[in-house]
Amino acid sequence: MTQVPNMRWLVAWLAVVCVMVLGCGRIGHGTGRGEEGPLSPEKVAELENPLRAKPPLEAAKDQYRAAVTQMANAITALVPGLTWSMDMDSWNHCGGEYVWTDAKMAYFMAGFSGPIPDDKWPQAVQIVKDGAKQFGATNFGVMKDKPGDHDVYISGAGGIEFKLGTQVASSLTAQSDCRISQTDTPKPSPSA
C-alpha cells in the first residue's frame, strides 16, 4: 500500500520538473528561432531609426494601392468582361529582425472575376513587372507555369513582393518593405 502514494509523489515531482524545464526557459520566447527577446530599447531604436527616415506606412499604402489599381485596370483592359476588386487593403507586422519593433508592411490583394487566358498571360505579367519596377522589385520568379495555371512573383529588397496568379480566377498581391506608421512615435530611452 505504501508504494501507491510514493508513485503519486514521483509522478507529481516529474510533472513539476517537466513544467519547469519546458515552461521557464527564456530562449526564443515562442519564436522558435532561439533568439533572445524582447529587444532592448536601444536595439529597437537602432532597427527603427532607418525606417523612420523613409516615408511612413501610410505613404507606402497610398503608393502601393495606386500601383495595384493601375496594374489591375491594365490587366482587365486585356480581357473583355474581366473585372476586379480590392479584396484586401491592410498591413502586417514585419517579421525577422523587426519582430520586436513597430515596423509594418502594407499589403494589398486584388481579386479578379475570372482567369487570365494563356494568350494574354505574358502581357499581364509584363504589366506587373513594369509596375513593380518603381518599387525596386526586379527579381522575377515562376512558381507555376502550366496551361491555365500560372503563378509568378517579382521581388525586391526589404521584403517588397508582387505576385500574380491565375487558375479558375486570378489574383494580384503586393507587399511593401517595412515602414513605421506616422502614429508610432519613438519610445523614450530608459536613460532619458
Short mmCIF file of C-alpha atoms in Angstrom, two decimals:
data_model
loop_
_atom_site.label_atom_id
_atom_site.label_comp_id
_atom_site.label_asym_id
_atom_site.label_seq_id
_atom_site.Cartn_x
_atom_site.Cartn_y
_atom_site.Cartn_z
CA MET A 1 0.00 0.00 0.00
CA THR A 2 2.85 2.43 0.66
CA GLN A 3 4.01 2.01 -2.92
CA VAL A 4 0.95 3.78 -4.43
CA PRO A 5 1.44 7.08 -2.51
CA ASN A 6 5.14 7.01 -3.39
CA MET A 7 4.24 6.53 -7.06
CA ARG A 8 1.86 9.53 -6.88
CA TRP A 9 4.63 11.69 -5.40
CA LEU A 10 7.03 10.54 -8.10
CA VAL A 11 4.54 11.36 -10.88
CA ALA A 12 3.78 14.76 -9.29
CA TRP A 13 7.50 15.50 -8.95
CA LEU A 14 8.15 14.56 -12.59
CA ALA A 15 5.26 16.78 -13.71
CA VAL A 16 6.72 19.75 -11.79
CA VAL A 17 10.17 19.14 -13.28
CA CYS A 18 8.73 18.93 -16.81
CA VAL A 19 6.81 22.18 -16.37
CA MET A 20 9.92 23.91 -15.04
CA VAL A 21 12.17 22.64 -17.82
CA LEU A 22 9.73 23.27 -20.67
CA GLY A 23 7.98 26.39 -19.45
CA CYS A 24 10.56 28.54 -17.75
CA GLY A 25 13.18 28.99 -20.44
CA ARG A 26 13.86 32.47 -21.80
CA ILE A 27 15.29 31.39 -25.12
CA GLY A 28 13.09 32.08 -28.10
CA HIS A 29 10.01 33.43 -26.30
CA GLY A 30 7.90 31.32 -28.61
CA THR A 31 9.60 32.50 -31.79
CA GLY A 32 11.05 29.08 -32.48
CA ARG A 33 14.33 30.67 -33.56
CA GLY A 34 16.25 30.55 -30.28
CA GLU A 35 16.58 34.33 -30.18
CA GLU A 36 16.66 36.35 -27.01
CA GLY A 37 13.78 38.78 -26.83
CA PRO A 38 12.21 41.19 -26.45
CA LEU A 39 14.91 43.59 -27.59
CA SER A 40 16.40 46.37 -25.53
CA PRO A 41 15.04 49.87 -26.25
CA GLU A 42 18.44 50.74 -27.75
CA LYS A 43 18.29 47.82 -30.20
CA VAL A 44 14.69 48.65 -31.15
CA ALA A 45 15.74 52.26 -31.85
CA GLU A 46 18.71 51.01 -33.89
CA LEU A 47 16.35 48.98 -36.08
CA GLU A 48 13.55 51.57 -36.29
CA ASN A 49 15.60 54.72 -36.94
CA PRO A 50 16.47 53.84 -40.57
CA LEU A 51 12.79 53.01 -41.15
CA ARG A 52 11.76 56.38 -39.70
CA ALA A 53 13.92 58.03 -42.37
CA LYS A 54 11.64 56.50 -45.06
CA PRO A 55 8.17 57.80 -45.87
CA PRO A 56 5.68 56.37 -43.33
CA LEU A 57 3.50 53.29 -43.71
CA GLU A 58 0.56 55.47 -44.73
CA ALA A 59 2.52 56.86 -47.70
CA ALA A 60 3.55 53.32 -48.70
CA LYS A 61 -0.09 52.22 -48.55
CA ASP A 62 -1.09 55.09 -50.86
CA GLN A 63 1.70 54.26 -53.34
CA TYR A 64 1.05 50.51 -53.39
CA ARG A 65 -2.74 50.95 -53.58
CA ALA A 66 -2.31 53.24 -56.60
CA ALA A 67 0.11 50.81 -58.26
CA VAL A 68 -2.13 47.77 -57.70
CA THR A 69 -5.11 49.75 -59.01
CA GLN A 70 -3.20 50.78 -62.13
CA MET A 71 -1.95 47.22 -62.77
CA ALA A 72 -5.38 45.65 -62.18
CA ASN A 73 -7.05 48.16 -64.52
CA ALA A 74 -4.46 47.42 -67.22
CA ILE A 75 -4.94 43.65 -66.81
CA THR A 76 -8.74 43.92 -67.07
CA ALA A 77 -8.32 46.00 -70.24
CA LEU A 78 -6.60 42.96 -71.81
CA VAL A 79 -9.51 40.59 -71.14
CA PRO A 80 -13.05 41.61 -72.19
CA GLY A 81 -15.52 41.16 -69.33
CA LEU A 82 -12.86 40.64 -66.64
CA THR A 83 -13.44 42.77 -63.54
CA TRP A 84 -11.52 43.16 -60.31
CA SER A 85 -11.99 44.32 -56.72
CA MET A 86 -9.58 45.25 -53.94
CA ASP A 87 -10.14 42.30 -51.62
CA MET A 88 -7.50 43.28 -49.09
CA ASP A 89 -6.15 46.72 -48.19
CA SER A 90 -4.26 46.22 -44.98
CA TRP A 91 -0.90 45.87 -43.26
CA ASN A 92 1.01 43.16 -41.45
CA HIS A 93 3.65 43.32 -38.76
CA CYS A 94 7.16 42.76 -40.06
CA GLY A 95 8.96 39.61 -39.02
CA GLY A 96 12.60 38.65 -38.87
CA GLU A 97 14.81 41.13 -37.10
CA TYR A 98 11.87 43.58 -36.88
CA VAL A 99 9.56 41.27 -34.92
CA TRP A 100 10.04 43.25 -31.67
CA THR A 101 9.62 46.68 -33.34
CA ASP A 102 6.67 48.77 -34.55
CA ALA A 103 7.61 48.04 -38.19
CA LYS A 104 4.72 47.16 -40.51
CA MET A 105 4.34 46.42 -44.22
CA ALA A 106 1.48 47.45 -46.50
CA TYR A 107 -0.39 44.53 -48.08
CA PHE A 108 -2.91 44.54 -50.92
CA MET A 109 -4.78 41.85 -52.83
CA ALA A 110 -6.83 42.44 -55.96
CA GLY A 111 -9.17 39.61 -56.90
CA PHE A 112 -10.31 39.17 -60.49
CA SER A 113 -13.66 37.78 -61.63
CA GLY A 114 -12.07 35.08 -63.77
CA PRO A 115 -8.84 33.71 -65.18
CA ILE A 116 -6.33 35.49 -67.37
CA PRO A 117 -6.28 33.48 -70.63
CA ASP A 118 -2.98 31.87 -71.64
CA ASP A 119 -2.71 34.07 -74.74
CA LYS A 120 -2.94 37.21 -72.54
CA TRP A 121 -0.75 35.89 -69.69
CA PRO A 122 2.62 37.21 -70.97
CA GLN A 123 1.15 40.72 -71.36
CA ALA A 124 -0.37 40.59 -67.85
CA VAL A 125 2.99 39.53 -66.40
CA GLN A 126 4.70 42.40 -68.20
CA ILE A 127 2.18 44.86 -66.73
CA VAL A 128 3.08 43.69 -63.22
CA LYS A 129 6.83 43.67 -63.95
CA ASP A 130 6.62 47.25 -65.25
CA GLY A 131 4.52 48.40 -62.28
CA ALA A 132 6.80 46.73 -59.73
CA LYS A 133 9.94 48.44 -61.09
CA GLN A 134 9.05 51.74 -59.41
CA PHE A 135 9.47 49.96 -56.05
CA GLY A 136 12.80 48.40 -56.97
CA ALA A 137 11.22 44.97 -57.46
CA THR A 138 13.01 43.37 -60.41
CA ASN A 139 13.76 39.80 -59.26
CA PHE A 140 11.41 37.64 -61.31
CA GLY A 141 10.47 34.07 -60.49
CA VAL A 142 8.00 31.47 -61.67
CA MET A 143 6.22 29.26 -59.15
CA LYS A 144 3.85 27.55 -61.64
CA ASP A 145 3.62 27.71 -65.41
CA LYS A 146 1.16 25.26 -66.92
CA PRO A 147 -1.66 25.93 -69.36
CA GLY A 148 -4.40 27.72 -67.40
CA ASP A 149 -2.38 27.62 -64.15
CA HIS A 150 0.28 30.27 -63.67
CA ASP A 151 1.93 31.91 -60.63
CA VAL A 152 4.79 34.40 -60.74
CA TYR A 153 6.46 36.81 -58.34
CA ILE A 154 8.55 39.94 -58.67
CA SER A 155 10.52 40.83 -55.55
CA GLY A 156 12.87 43.49 -54.30
CA ALA A 157 14.88 44.49 -51.26
CA GLY A 158 13.39 44.55 -47.79
CA GLY A 159 10.51 42.17 -48.46
CA ILE A 160 8.93 44.01 -51.40
CA GLU A 161 6.94 41.50 -53.42
CA PHE A 162 4.29 41.40 -56.11
CA LYS A 163 2.55 38.15 -57.09
CA LEU A 164 0.26 37.39 -59.99
CA GLY A 165 -1.57 34.11 -60.33
CA THR A 166 -4.35 32.67 -62.44
CA GLN A 167 -6.31 29.44 -62.49
CA VAL A 168 -10.09 29.44 -62.01
CA ALA A 169 -9.81 33.14 -61.12
CA SER A 170 -6.84 35.47 -60.83
CA SER A 171 -5.21 37.49 -58.08
CA LEU A 172 -2.59 40.19 -57.77
CA THR A 173 -0.92 40.84 -54.43
CA ALA A 174 1.54 43.48 -53.33
CA GLN A 175 3.59 43.76 -50.15
CA SER A 176 5.78 46.74 -49.25
CA ASP A 177 9.03 46.85 -47.37
CA CYS A 178 8.92 47.54 -43.62
CA ARG A 179 7.82 51.01 -42.58
CA ILE A 180 6.86 52.84 -39.41
CA SER A 181 3.38 54.34 -39.12
CA GLN A 182 3.24 58.09 -38.62
CA THR A 183 1.27 57.39 -35.42
CA ASP A 184 4.07 55.23 -33.94
CA THR A 185 6.36 57.65 -32.18
CA PRO A 186 9.82 56.64 -30.95
CA LYS A 187 9.88 55.17 -27.45
CA PRO A 188 11.77 57.27 -24.90
CA SER A 189 15.07 55.72 -23.89
CA PRO A 190 15.30 54.49 -20.28
CA SER A 191 18.19 56.87 -19.60
CA ALA A 192 16.13 59.94 -20.52
#
